[in-house]
Short mmCIF file of C-alpha atoms in Angstrom, two decimals:
data_model
loop_
_atom_site.label_atom_id
_atom_site.label_comp_id
_atom_site.label_asym_id
_atom_site.label_seq_id
_atom_site.Cartn_x
_atom_site.Cartn_y
_atom_site.Cartn_z
CA UNK A 724 0.00 0.00 0.00
CA UNK A 725 1.13 3.55 -0.74
CA UNK A 726 -0.31 6.79 0.52
CA UNK A 727 -0.22 10.52 0.01
CA UNK A 728 -1.01 13.17 2.57
CA UNK A 729 -2.84 16.36 1.57
CA UNK A 730 -3.31 19.09 4.13
CA UNK A 731 -5.91 21.83 4.10
CA UNK A 732 -7.00 23.97 7.06
CA UNK A 733 -8.49 21.65 9.66
CA UNK A 734 -8.51 18.63 7.37
CA UNK A 735 -5.76 16.09 6.71
CA UNK A 736 -6.61 13.83 3.80
CA UNK A 737 -4.69 10.60 3.44
CA UNK A 738 -5.14 9.03 0.02
CA UNK A 739 -4.56 5.27 0.19
CA UNK A 740 -3.46 3.37 -2.89
CA UNK A 741 -3.03 -0.29 -3.77
CA UNK A 742 -3.80 -3.06 -1.34
CA UNK A 743 -4.28 -2.67 2.40
CA UNK A 744 -3.14 -6.01 3.75
CA UNK A 745 -1.47 -8.00 6.47
CA UNK A 746 1.99 -6.90 5.28
CA UNK A 747 1.19 -3.18 5.58
CA UNK A 748 1.46 -2.82 9.35
CA UNK A 749 4.66 -0.75 9.07
CA UNK A 750 3.15 1.60 6.47
CA UNK A 751 0.08 1.89 8.62
CA UNK A 752 2.16 2.93 11.62
CA UNK A 753 3.60 5.71 9.42
CA UNK A 754 0.10 6.78 8.46
CA UNK A 755 -0.95 6.96 12.09
CA UNK A 756 2.01 9.32 12.56
CA UNK A 757 -0.06 11.91 10.65
CA UNK A 758 -2.76 11.87 13.33
CA UNK A 759 -0.72 14.19 15.52
CA UNK A 760 -3.18 17.06 15.06
CA UNK A 761 -4.99 19.55 17.27
CA UNK A 762 -8.30 18.26 18.72
CA UNK A 763 -11.31 19.06 16.57
CA UNK A 764 -9.53 18.60 13.24
CA UNK A 765 -10.51 15.92 10.73
CA UNK A 766 -8.64 13.01 9.22
CA UNK A 767 -10.05 11.70 5.95
CA UNK A 768 -9.00 8.34 4.49
CA UNK A 769 -9.58 8.69 0.76
CA UNK A 770 -9.95 5.06 -0.27
CA UNK A 771 -10.67 5.69 -3.96
CA UNK A 772 -7.26 4.29 -4.91
CA UNK A 773 -7.57 1.23 -2.71
CA UNK A 774 -8.12 -1.88 -4.83
CA UNK A 775 -8.29 -4.39 -2.06
CA UNK A 776 -8.53 -4.67 1.68
CA UNK A 777 -8.16 -7.83 3.77
CA UNK A 778 -9.10 -8.68 7.35
CA UNK A 779 -5.92 -7.04 8.67
CA UNK A 780 -6.67 -3.91 6.64
CA UNK A 781 -10.15 -3.66 8.15
CA UNK A 782 -8.48 -4.03 11.55
CA UNK A 783 -6.26 -1.05 10.67
CA UNK A 784 -9.35 1.07 10.00
CA UNK A 785 -10.65 0.14 13.45
CA UNK A 786 -7.33 1.19 14.97
CA UNK A 787 -7.36 4.46 12.99
CA UNK A 788 -10.84 5.22 14.31
CA UNK A 789 -9.72 4.51 17.86
CA UNK A 790 -6.61 6.66 17.43
CA UNK A 791 -8.77 9.55 16.18
CA UNK A 792 -11.10 9.22 19.15
CA UNK A 793 -8.20 9.35 21.59
CA UNK A 794 -7.00 12.58 19.94
CA UNK A 795 -10.52 13.98 19.58
CA UNK A 796 -10.28 14.04 15.81
CA UNK A 797 -13.09 13.40 13.40
CA UNK A 798 -12.33 10.29 11.33
CA UNK A 799 -13.94 9.95 7.90
CA UNK A 800 -13.71 7.25 5.26
CA UNK A 801 -14.28 8.45 1.69
CA UNK A 802 -14.84 6.87 -1.74
CA UNK A 803 -14.41 3.18 -1.01
CA UNK A 804 -14.63 1.10 -4.19
CA UNK A 805 -17.46 -1.42 -4.52
CA UNK A 806 -15.56 -4.46 -3.26
CA UNK A 807 -14.02 -2.62 -0.31
CA UNK A 808 -17.42 -1.09 0.47
CA UNK A 809 -19.01 -4.55 0.39
CA UNK A 810 -16.59 -5.82 3.05
CA UNK A 811 -17.24 -2.76 5.21
CA UNK A 812 -20.98 -3.30 4.83
CA UNK A 813 -20.63 -6.94 5.85
CA UNK A 814 -19.13 -5.75 9.13
CA UNK A 815 -21.75 -2.95 9.51
CA UNK A 816 -19.01 -0.31 9.46
CA UNK A 817 -21.60 2.39 8.73
CA UNK A 818 -22.70 2.06 12.38
CA UNK A 819 -19.23 2.85 13.69
CA UNK A 820 -17.62 5.00 10.99
CA UNK A 821 -18.55 8.06 9.00
CA UNK A 822 -18.40 6.78 5.43
CA UNK A 823 -18.90 9.13 2.49
CA UNK A 824 -19.70 7.48 -0.81
CA UNK B 863 63.14 -25.32 5.97
CA UNK B 864 60.24 -27.46 7.05
CA UNK B 865 60.66 -28.89 10.45
CA UNK B 866 62.58 -26.04 12.10
CA UNK B 867 60.49 -22.99 11.39
CA UNK B 868 58.32 -22.99 14.49
CA UNK B 869 59.57 -19.67 15.79
CA UNK B 870 60.38 -18.06 12.47
CA UNK B 871 58.03 -16.21 10.26
CA UNK B 872 58.06 -17.97 6.93
CA UNK B 873 59.27 -16.31 3.79
CA UNK B 874 57.32 -16.24 0.61
CA UNK B 875 58.41 -19.67 -0.39
CA UNK B 876 56.30 -22.57 -1.51
CA UNK B 877 53.41 -20.27 -1.97
CA UNK B 878 53.31 -18.77 1.50
CA UNK B 879 53.72 -15.05 1.99
CA UNK B 880 55.97 -13.08 4.30
CA UNK B 881 54.95 -12.35 7.85
CA UNK B 882 52.82 -9.42 8.92
CA UNK B 883 54.47 -6.33 10.30
CA UNK B 884 56.69 -6.66 13.31
CA UNK B 885 54.28 -4.96 15.66
CA UNK B 886 51.88 -7.87 15.42
CA UNK B 887 54.43 -10.57 15.11
CA UNK B 888 53.36 -13.39 17.34
CA UNK B 889 55.44 -14.62 20.19
CA UNK B 890 55.57 -18.24 21.24
CA UNK B 891 53.34 -19.41 18.45
CA UNK B 892 50.25 -17.28 19.16
CA UNK B 893 49.04 -13.70 19.22
CA UNK B 894 48.84 -11.91 22.54
CA UNK B 895 45.48 -12.64 24.12
CA UNK B 896 42.66 -10.56 22.74
CA UNK B 897 44.70 -8.98 20.02
CA UNK B 898 43.99 -9.29 16.34
CA UNK B 899 46.06 -9.19 13.23
CA UNK B 900 45.75 -5.85 11.39
CA UNK B 901 42.85 -5.10 13.71
CA UNK B 902 40.71 -7.85 12.19
CA UNK B 903 37.89 -8.50 14.60
CA UNK B 904 36.85 -12.09 14.77
CA UNK B 905 33.18 -12.00 15.58
CA UNK B 906 33.12 -15.64 16.59
CA UNK B 907 35.71 -17.50 18.64
CA UNK B 908 37.67 -19.95 16.53
CA UNK B 909 39.31 -22.06 19.22
CA UNK B 910 36.67 -24.79 19.04
CA UNK B 911 36.65 -25.00 15.24
CA UNK B 912 38.29 -27.86 13.41
CA UNK B 913 39.98 -27.10 10.12
CA UNK B 914 41.05 -29.72 7.62
CA UNK B 915 44.09 -28.77 5.59
CA UNK B 916 44.66 -30.74 2.42
CA UNK B 917 48.02 -29.74 1.08
CA UNK B 918 50.76 -31.98 -0.26
CA UNK B 919 53.56 -29.69 0.90
CA UNK B 920 54.61 -30.24 4.55
CA UNK B 921 55.94 -26.70 4.64
CA UNK B 922 52.65 -25.18 3.53
CA UNK B 923 50.77 -27.32 6.03
CA UNK B 924 53.00 -26.11 8.81
CA UNK B 925 52.78 -22.48 7.80
CA UNK B 926 49.02 -22.50 7.40
CA UNK B 927 48.75 -24.19 10.78
CA UNK B 928 50.83 -21.50 12.35
CA UNK B 929 48.81 -18.67 10.79
CA UNK B 930 45.65 -20.29 12.07
CA UNK B 931 47.12 -20.76 15.52
CA UNK B 932 47.72 -17.01 15.81
CA UNK B 933 43.97 -16.63 15.75
CA UNK B 934 43.23 -19.36 18.19
CA UNK B 935 42.60 -22.24 15.78
CA UNK B 936 44.49 -25.18 17.22
CA UNK B 937 42.35 -28.08 16.06
CA UNK B 938 43.90 -28.70 12.68
CA UNK B 939 43.77 -32.01 10.85
CA UNK B 940 45.72 -32.87 7.70
CA UNK B 941 45.01 -34.88 4.62
CA UNK B 942 47.80 -35.79 2.28
CA UNK B 943 45.86 -35.80 -0.97
CA UNK B 944 42.41 -35.59 -2.53
CA UNK B 945 41.60 -39.24 -1.99
CA UNK B 946 42.60 -38.95 1.67
CA UNK B 947 40.19 -35.98 2.05
CA UNK B 948 37.30 -37.88 0.51
CA UNK B 949 38.02 -41.01 2.56
CA UNK B 950 38.15 -39.19 5.88
CA UNK B 951 35.89 -36.15 5.52
CA UNK B 952 33.06 -37.85 7.33
CA UNK B 953 35.18 -39.09 10.20
CA UNK B 954 37.03 -35.77 10.62
CA UNK B 955 33.92 -33.60 10.80
CA UNK B 956 35.78 -30.38 9.94
CA UNK B 957 34.12 -26.98 10.22
CA UNK B 958 36.11 -25.76 7.23
CA UNK B 959 38.36 -27.29 4.60
CA UNK B 960 41.42 -25.64 3.07
CA UNK B 961 42.22 -27.36 -0.22
CA UNK B 962 45.27 -26.83 -2.35
CA UNK B 963 44.62 -27.05 -6.08
CA UNK B 964 47.70 -29.18 -6.47
CA UNK B 965 46.81 -32.41 -4.68
CA UNK B 966 48.45 -35.13 -6.66
CA UNK B 967 46.45 -37.33 -8.99
CA UNK B 968 43.12 -35.93 -7.88
CA UNK B 969 43.23 -32.14 -8.31
CA UNK B 970 41.93 -29.83 -5.61
CA UNK B 971 39.18 -28.66 -7.93
CA UNK B 972 38.06 -32.21 -8.63
CA UNK B 973 38.27 -33.04 -4.92
CA UNK B 974 36.10 -30.02 -4.20
CA UNK B 975 33.51 -31.16 -6.73
CA UNK B 976 33.42 -34.69 -5.29
CA UNK B 977 33.28 -33.35 -1.73
CA UNK B 978 30.18 -31.35 -2.56
CA UNK B 979 28.48 -34.58 -3.58
CA UNK B 980 29.02 -36.14 -0.14
CA UNK B 981 26.71 -35.50 2.83
CA UNK B 982 29.64 -34.40 5.02
CA UNK B 983 31.05 -32.07 2.35
CA UNK B 984 27.84 -30.61 1.01
CA UNK B 985 27.57 -27.63 3.36
CA UNK B 986 31.05 -27.21 4.81
CA UNK B 987 32.96 -24.09 3.70
CA UNK B 988 35.71 -25.11 1.26
CA UNK B 989 38.50 -22.61 0.59
CA UNK B 990 40.67 -23.47 -2.38
CA UNK B 991 44.23 -22.14 -2.53
CA UNK B 992 45.78 -21.66 -5.90
CA UNK B 993 48.95 -20.17 -7.32
CA UNK B 994 47.10 -19.43 -10.52
CA UNK B 995 45.81 -15.92 -10.98
CA UNK B 996 43.90 -16.80 -14.11
CA UNK B 997 40.25 -15.89 -14.05
CA UNK B 998 39.43 -19.19 -15.68
CA UNK B 999 41.02 -21.31 -12.94
CA UNK B 1000 39.34 -19.30 -10.21
CA UNK B 1001 36.00 -19.57 -11.97
CA UNK B 1002 36.48 -23.34 -12.22
CA UNK B 1003 37.09 -23.46 -8.46
CA UNK B 1004 33.78 -21.71 -7.82
CA UNK B 1005 32.03 -23.93 -10.34
CA UNK B 1006 33.32 -26.94 -8.46
CA UNK B 1007 31.59 -25.61 -5.34
CA UNK B 1008 34.40 -23.69 -3.63
CA UNK B 1009 33.15 -21.21 -1.06
CA UNK B 1010 36.14 -19.01 -1.75
CA UNK B 1011 39.49 -18.93 -3.54
CA UNK B 1012 42.72 -17.82 -1.87
CA UNK B 1013 45.76 -16.83 -3.85
CA UNK B 1014 49.11 -18.26 -3.10
CA UNK B 1015 51.30 -17.01 -1.57
CA UNK B 1016 48.83 -17.02 1.28
CA UNK B 1017 48.80 -13.91 3.44
CA UNK B 1018 47.90 -14.54 7.08
CA UNK B 1019 45.58 -11.53 7.32
CA UNK B 1020 43.62 -12.49 4.24
CA UNK B 1021 43.59 -16.15 5.22
CA UNK B 1022 42.12 -15.50 8.61
CA UNK B 1023 39.66 -12.88 7.38
CA UNK B 1024 38.31 -15.36 4.84
CA UNK B 1025 38.34 -18.30 7.24
CA UNK B 1026 36.59 -16.19 9.86
CA UNK B 1027 34.01 -14.94 7.38
CA UNK B 1028 33.12 -18.41 6.13
CA UNK B 1029 33.05 -19.98 9.57
CA UNK B 1030 30.83 -17.20 10.81
CA UNK B 1031 28.53 -17.52 7.82
CA UNK B 1032 28.33 -21.29 8.32
CA UNK B 1033 27.63 -20.82 12.06
CA UNK B 1034 24.81 -18.39 11.26
CA UNK B 1035 23.28 -20.70 8.68
CA UNK B 1036 23.46 -23.64 11.01
CA UNK B 1037 21.95 -21.57 13.83
CA UNK B 1038 19.12 -20.51 11.51
CA UNK B 1039 18.62 -24.09 10.44
CA UNK B 1040 18.39 -25.25 14.05
CA UNK B 1041 16.01 -22.40 14.84
CA UNK B 1042 13.87 -23.22 11.82
CA UNK B 1043 13.74 -26.89 12.74
CA UNK B 1044 12.68 -26.06 16.27
CA UNK B 1045 9.97 -23.68 15.05
CA UNK B 1046 8.76 -26.28 12.58
CA UNK B 1047 8.50 -28.85 15.35
CA UNK B 1048 6.65 -26.40 17.55
CA UNK B 1049 4.29 -25.51 14.73
CA UNK B 1050 3.64 -29.16 13.93
CA UNK B 1051 2.66 -29.71 17.55
CA UNK B 1052 0.52 -26.59 17.56
CA UNK B 1053 -1.13 -27.77 14.39
CA UNK B 1054 -1.97 -31.13 15.95
CA UNK B 1055 -3.45 -29.24 18.91
CA UNK B 1056 -5.48 -27.06 16.59
CA UNK B 1057 -6.81 -30.04 14.67
CA UNK B 1058 -7.83 -31.52 18.00
CA UNK B 1059 -10.16 -28.53 18.50
CA UNK B 1060 -12.03 -29.37 15.32
CA UNK B 1061 -14.79 -31.99 15.55
CA UNK B 1062 -13.60 -35.44 14.55
CA UNK B 1063 -15.55 -37.22 11.81
CA UNK B 1064 -16.76 -39.86 14.31
CA UNK B 1065 -18.13 -37.21 16.63
CA UNK B 1066 -19.76 -35.39 13.71
CA UNK B 1067 -21.47 -38.63 12.69
CA UNK B 1068 -22.53 -39.44 16.25
CA UNK B 1069 -24.04 -36.00 16.76
CA UNK B 1070 -25.73 -35.60 13.39
CA UNK B 1071 -27.16 -39.08 12.74
CA UNK B 1072 -29.88 -39.08 15.44
CA UNK B 1073 -31.01 -35.64 14.24
CA UNK B 1074 -31.05 -36.79 10.64
CA UNK B 1075 -28.43 -34.33 9.48
CA UNK B 1076 -25.34 -35.22 7.53
CA UNK B 1077 -22.25 -33.03 7.75
CA UNK B 1078 -19.18 -33.01 5.56
CA UNK B 1079 -16.41 -30.60 6.37
CA UNK B 1080 -13.01 -29.50 5.18
CA UNK B 1081 -10.48 -27.62 7.26
CA UNK B 1082 -7.02 -26.45 6.23
CA UNK B 1083 -4.61 -23.69 7.16
CA UNK B 1084 -2.58 -21.70 4.67
CA UNK B 1085 0.34 -21.63 7.09
CA UNK B 1086 1.21 -24.39 9.51
CA UNK B 1087 -1.51 -23.09 11.76
CA UNK B 1088 -4.28 -20.59 11.29
CA UNK B 1089 -7.17 -18.70 12.77
CA UNK B 1090 -10.19 -20.67 11.57
CA UNK B 1091 -12.39 -22.72 13.84
CA UNK B 1092 -15.67 -24.57 13.72
CA UNK B 1093 -17.60 -26.57 16.30
CA UNK B 1094 -20.83 -28.48 16.91
CA UNK B 1095 -23.13 -27.99 19.89
CA UNK B 1096 -25.77 -30.51 20.94
CA UNK B 1097 -28.75 -28.72 22.43
CA UNK B 1098 -31.50 -31.33 22.64
CA UNK B 1099 -32.88 -34.24 20.60
CA UNK B 1100 -33.99 -31.94 17.79
CA UNK B 1101 -31.52 -29.10 17.87
CA UNK B 1102 -27.91 -28.85 16.83
CA UNK B 1103 -25.76 -25.71 16.98
CA UNK B 1104 -23.01 -25.03 14.40
CA UNK B 1105 -20.38 -22.37 14.91
CA UNK B 1106 -17.85 -21.21 12.35
CA UNK B 1107 -15.34 -18.46 13.10
CA UNK B 1108 -12.37 -16.86 11.38
CA UNK B 1109 -9.83 -14.66 13.15
CA UNK B 1110 -8.30 -11.63 11.47
CA UNK B 1111 -4.70 -12.01 10.34
CA UNK B 1112 -2.90 -15.29 9.77
CA UNK B 1113 -0.45 -17.59 11.44
CA UNK B 1114 0.49 -17.76 15.07
CA UNK B 1115 -1.40 -14.69 16.32
CA UNK B 1116 -4.62 -15.82 14.68
CA UNK B 1117 -4.09 -19.38 15.95
CA UNK B 1118 -3.54 -18.26 19.55
CA UNK B 1119 -6.74 -16.25 19.28
CA UNK B 1120 -8.55 -19.29 17.91
CA UNK B 1121 -7.44 -21.32 20.96
CA UNK B 1122 -8.62 -18.63 23.35
CA UNK B 1123 -11.88 -18.36 21.45
CA UNK B 1124 -12.43 -22.12 21.76
CA UNK B 1125 -12.05 -21.80 25.53
CA UNK B 1126 -14.61 -18.97 25.56
CA UNK B 1127 -17.02 -21.02 23.44
CA UNK B 1128 -16.77 -24.01 25.76
CA UNK B 1129 -17.78 -21.76 28.68
CA UNK B 1130 -21.11 -20.72 27.07
CA UNK B 1131 -24.22 -21.75 29.00
CA UNK B 1132 -26.91 -24.10 27.62
CA UNK B 1133 -29.23 -21.07 27.27
CA UNK B 1134 -26.68 -19.22 25.14
CA UNK B 1135 -26.04 -22.27 22.97
CA UNK B 1136 -29.75 -22.47 22.21
CA UNK B 1137 -29.92 -18.75 21.39
CA UNK B 1138 -27.50 -17.70 18.63
CA UNK B 1139 -27.89 -13.95 19.29
CA UNK B 1140 -27.10 -14.45 22.99
CA UNK B 1141 -24.20 -16.72 22.06
CA UNK B 1142 -22.50 -14.10 19.86
CA UNK B 1143 -23.35 -11.27 22.26
CA UNK B 1144 -21.68 -13.17 25.10
CA UNK B 1145 -18.66 -14.10 23.01
CA UNK B 1146 -18.30 -10.51 21.79
CA UNK B 1147 -18.24 -9.11 25.32
CA UNK B 1148 -15.52 -11.49 26.39
CA UNK B 1149 -13.50 -11.07 23.21
CA UNK B 1150 -13.60 -7.27 23.59
CA UNK B 1151 -11.89 -7.71 26.96
CA UNK B 1152 -9.41 -10.21 25.63
CA UNK B 1153 -8.25 -9.14 22.17
CA UNK B 1154 -5.73 -6.41 21.38
CA UNK B 1155 -7.35 -3.51 19.56
CA UNK B 1156 -7.68 -4.11 15.83
CA UNK B 1157 -7.86 -7.91 16.14
CA UNK B 1158 -11.26 -9.47 15.81
CA UNK B 1159 -13.11 -12.44 14.43
CA UNK B 1160 -15.98 -13.06 12.10
CA UNK B 1161 -18.43 -15.74 13.17
CA UNK B 1162 -21.68 -17.43 12.34
CA UNK B 1163 -23.67 -19.43 14.85
CA UNK B 1164 -26.80 -21.26 13.75
CA UNK B 1165 -29.15 -23.66 15.51
CA UNK B 1166 -30.79 -26.22 13.23
CA UNK B 1167 -34.11 -27.45 14.60
CA UNK B 1168 -35.49 -30.65 13.11
CA UNK B 1169 -38.72 -30.37 15.10
CA UNK B 1170 -39.54 -26.80 14.17
CA UNK B 1171 -37.83 -27.17 10.77
CA UNK B 1172 -35.97 -23.89 11.12
CA UNK B 1173 -32.50 -22.49 11.22
CA UNK B 1174 -32.12 -19.74 13.81
CA UNK B 1175 -28.84 -17.87 13.43
CA UNK B 1176 -26.77 -14.84 14.28
CA UNK B 1177 -23.79 -13.61 12.32
CA UNK B 1178 -20.79 -11.34 12.72
CA UNK B 1179 -19.51 -10.44 9.23
CA UNK B 1180 -19.26 -14.06 8.15
CA UNK B 1181 -19.53 -14.62 4.37
CA UNK B 1182 -23.18 -15.15 3.44
CA UNK B 1183 -23.96 -18.86 3.86
CA UNK B 1184 -25.95 -20.71 1.21
CA UNK B 1185 -29.13 -22.60 2.02
CA UNK B 1186 -31.98 -24.26 0.14
CA UNK B 1187 -35.21 -22.37 0.69
CA UNK B 1188 -38.71 -23.82 1.02
CA UNK B 1189 -39.14 -23.92 -2.76
CA UNK B 1190 -35.91 -25.88 -3.08
CA UNK B 1191 -34.00 -22.97 -4.62
CA UNK B 1192 -30.57 -21.85 -3.44
CA UNK B 1193 -30.72 -18.75 -1.28
CA UNK B 1194 -28.11 -16.78 0.65
CA UNK B 1195 -28.41 -15.98 4.32
CA UNK B 1196 -27.49 -12.54 5.62
CA UNK B 1197 -24.08 -13.03 7.18
CA UNK B 1198 -23.52 -9.36 7.96
CA UNK B 1199 -22.96 -8.11 11.49
CA UNK B 1200 -20.32 -6.25 13.50
CA UNK B 1201 -17.01 -8.05 14.04
CA UNK B 1202 -16.68 -9.93 17.32
CA UNK B 1203 -14.17 -8.38 19.68
CA UNK B 1204 -14.26 -4.76 18.51
CA UNK B 1205 -17.41 -3.14 19.84
CA UNK B 1206 -18.16 -3.73 23.53
CA UNK B 1207 -21.84 -4.09 24.45
CA UNK B 1208 -22.91 -4.85 20.90
CA UNK B 1209 -26.08 -6.98 20.72
CA UNK B 1210 -26.46 -9.62 17.99
CA UNK B 1211 -29.94 -10.37 16.67
CA UNK B 1212 -31.45 -13.72 15.80
CA UNK B 1213 -32.58 -14.31 12.25
CA UNK B 1214 -34.76 -17.25 11.22
CA UNK B 1215 -34.94 -19.32 8.07
CA UNK B 1216 -37.44 -22.13 7.44
CA UNK B 1217 -35.97 -25.46 6.32
CA UNK B 1218 -37.44 -27.30 3.35
CA UNK B 1219 -38.20 -31.04 3.42
CA UNK B 1220 -34.75 -31.67 2.04
CA UNK B 1221 -31.84 -29.38 1.46
CA UNK B 1222 -28.49 -28.15 2.67
CA UNK B 1223 -26.71 -25.37 4.48
CA UNK B 1224 -23.22 -24.42 3.33
CA UNK B 1225 -20.92 -22.46 5.63
CA UNK B 1226 -17.47 -21.37 4.46
CA UNK B 1227 -14.59 -19.01 5.12
CA UNK B 1228 -13.97 -16.11 2.77
CA UNK B 1229 -11.03 -17.73 1.00
CA UNK B 1230 -13.60 -19.39 -1.28
CA UNK B 1231 -14.91 -16.07 -2.56
CA UNK B 1232 -11.66 -14.10 -2.42
CA UNK B 1233 -8.90 -16.45 -3.54
CA UNK B 1234 -7.77 -15.58 -7.07
CA UNK B 1235 -7.38 -18.23 -9.74
CA UNK B 1236 -4.31 -18.35 -12.01
CA UNK B 1237 -5.74 -15.46 -14.04
CA UNK B 1238 -6.21 -13.37 -10.92
CA UNK B 1239 -9.97 -13.70 -11.02
CA UNK B 1240 -11.85 -14.23 -7.76
CA UNK B 1241 -15.16 -16.08 -7.59
CA UNK B 1242 -17.02 -13.58 -5.42
CA UNK B 1243 -20.32 -14.71 -4.01
CA UNK B 1244 -21.98 -15.15 -7.41
CA UNK B 1245 -19.26 -17.41 -8.74
CA UNK B 1246 -19.31 -19.51 -5.60
CA UNK B 1247 -23.09 -19.79 -5.85
CA UNK B 1248 -22.71 -21.36 -9.30
CA UNK B 1249 -20.23 -23.88 -7.89
CA UNK B 1250 -22.58 -24.61 -4.99
CA UNK B 1251 -25.51 -25.14 -7.36
CA UNK B 1252 -23.57 -27.65 -9.47
CA UNK B 1253 -22.07 -29.38 -6.45
CA UNK B 1254 -25.48 -29.77 -4.78
CA UNK B 1255 -26.54 -32.13 -7.56
CA UNK B 1256 -23.56 -34.42 -7.07
CA UNK B 1257 -23.12 -37.41 -4.77
CA UNK B 1258 -20.47 -35.73 -2.64
CA UNK B 1259 -21.26 -32.01 -2.85
CA UNK B 1260 -18.43 -30.67 -0.69
CA UNK B 1261 -15.75 -32.71 -2.43
CA UNK B 1262 -17.11 -31.76 -5.84
CA UNK B 1263 -17.17 -28.10 -4.89
CA UNK B 1264 -13.68 -28.01 -3.42
CA UNK B 1265 -12.20 -29.97 -6.33
CA UNK B 1266 -13.65 -27.50 -8.77
CA UNK B 1267 -12.50 -24.61 -6.63
CA UNK B 1268 -8.95 -26.00 -6.34
CA UNK B 1269 -8.42 -26.86 -10.01
CA UNK B 1270 -7.54 -23.38 -11.32
CA UNK B 1271 -5.82 -22.23 -8.12
CA UNK B 1272 -2.38 -22.45 -6.61
CA UNK B 1273 -2.16 -24.41 -3.41
CA UNK B 1274 -1.82 -23.56 -0.54
CA UNK B 1275 -4.33 -20.75 -0.68
CA UNK B 1276 -3.58 -17.30 0.72
CA UNK B 1277 -5.87 -17.81 3.69
CA UNK B 1278 -7.26 -20.55 5.91
CA UNK B 1279 -10.11 -22.59 4.47
CA UNK B 1280 -13.02 -23.98 6.42
CA UNK B 1281 -16.08 -25.37 4.67
CA UNK B 1282 -19.01 -27.16 6.30
CA UNK B 1283 -21.80 -28.73 4.27
CA UNK B 1284 -24.87 -29.75 6.27
CA UNK B 1285 -27.54 -31.78 4.46
CA UNK B 1286 -30.87 -33.13 5.57
CA UNK B 1287 -33.10 -35.62 3.81
#
């Protein structure tokens, strides 16, 4: 998985690309490094470039949500592709995450 | 001359180089304790290593021995020619072999090649010494399996640096090999333990026969051990509970979680076992306490009731199971639900499905829908449904299905595979 960080006032957008899998724990730790933000700001995971997510990847999203909560950030998931969205729907992520189509 | 050179540093005769500088010249046959030639640091102690020197010149043998002794190598064994090396390599058990290219009738290069074909010589570092500087000769040495080539005259610093390097490399490889063997043994035991958690065919038969169900199952891990699990729960004469679960991640972490999960499942009360929603709610609460954040499991628990002719079930993000509906058509059950172990206090609802006079329920882990074939295409639910439909018409549906699934795919799969096919008349 690769990622790019885009900053605008109050909003940090992290665009994820490729596959979010078991082997991406180190990359994911780097991504979490970008959550060092003032309370009240937003972190957006733009998942439009994410082709695939596995069970470990879904676990990373849960950790990202938890990390945001601890830092009082708003955590938003954006643009998941159909297959990724299907897996999130299976786990009823819409009840725990803000997901924008 | 050979025989009286024990205190002298040899000259560059018979292919052996002059001594190192005076400041590091050894006294009484060895370097001062803890010192090193030219500051070469030996990362491993050499005193317990045995080196076999195959060199036809007594002078060279003596000189090489002395160089080695400066660095603490005292266990040196000699062979007089290539045949002698091959005859005794097994018995000597050297940690490293120094071969001269000029070894009489059998050349050093040929000896090296033959050594590599023996069990004792296959992995041992072999350093070939040669007076030839031609690229071709040196390449032939490597082709014959030499670990390294040393030019004659041999310089003590270079000799010991190379000997040290190859001994260290060999020690690391052998340590890794030992470590790997131990891990493999541990994993094999863990795997046996994991298989012991899964219902045995005899128990499956004993539990299902009186209730007029028939169950076929398949269980395999992509690594030595994995995070899948399934179990059967007898409730009363009519009712049978079936649980299938799949932990996030692979390998040891997932397997340890599967063991802990099995312990939690065995602690469920009779009331919970009869009530799938309560079962998953209870398991979720305990898993939330137990699992590190970000680890979770997907699960499906269903109670088949022969009396009421229903399946009552609850699900936590398990792939949608297939079932025959009242009209005899293949339908999918709603497997969606929050992961177990992530959301404390989450309540899982019961869903109900009527059972036709005859039919089947097929539970499976997501590897069946997500594992790519050789063209990178995954079945997804629709593709699996087609396989299920065809398999249902065959004598042995589960075998038929898995054979057809396996044919275009590389084995082992990228994830653990559990598949349970329950049929009723």
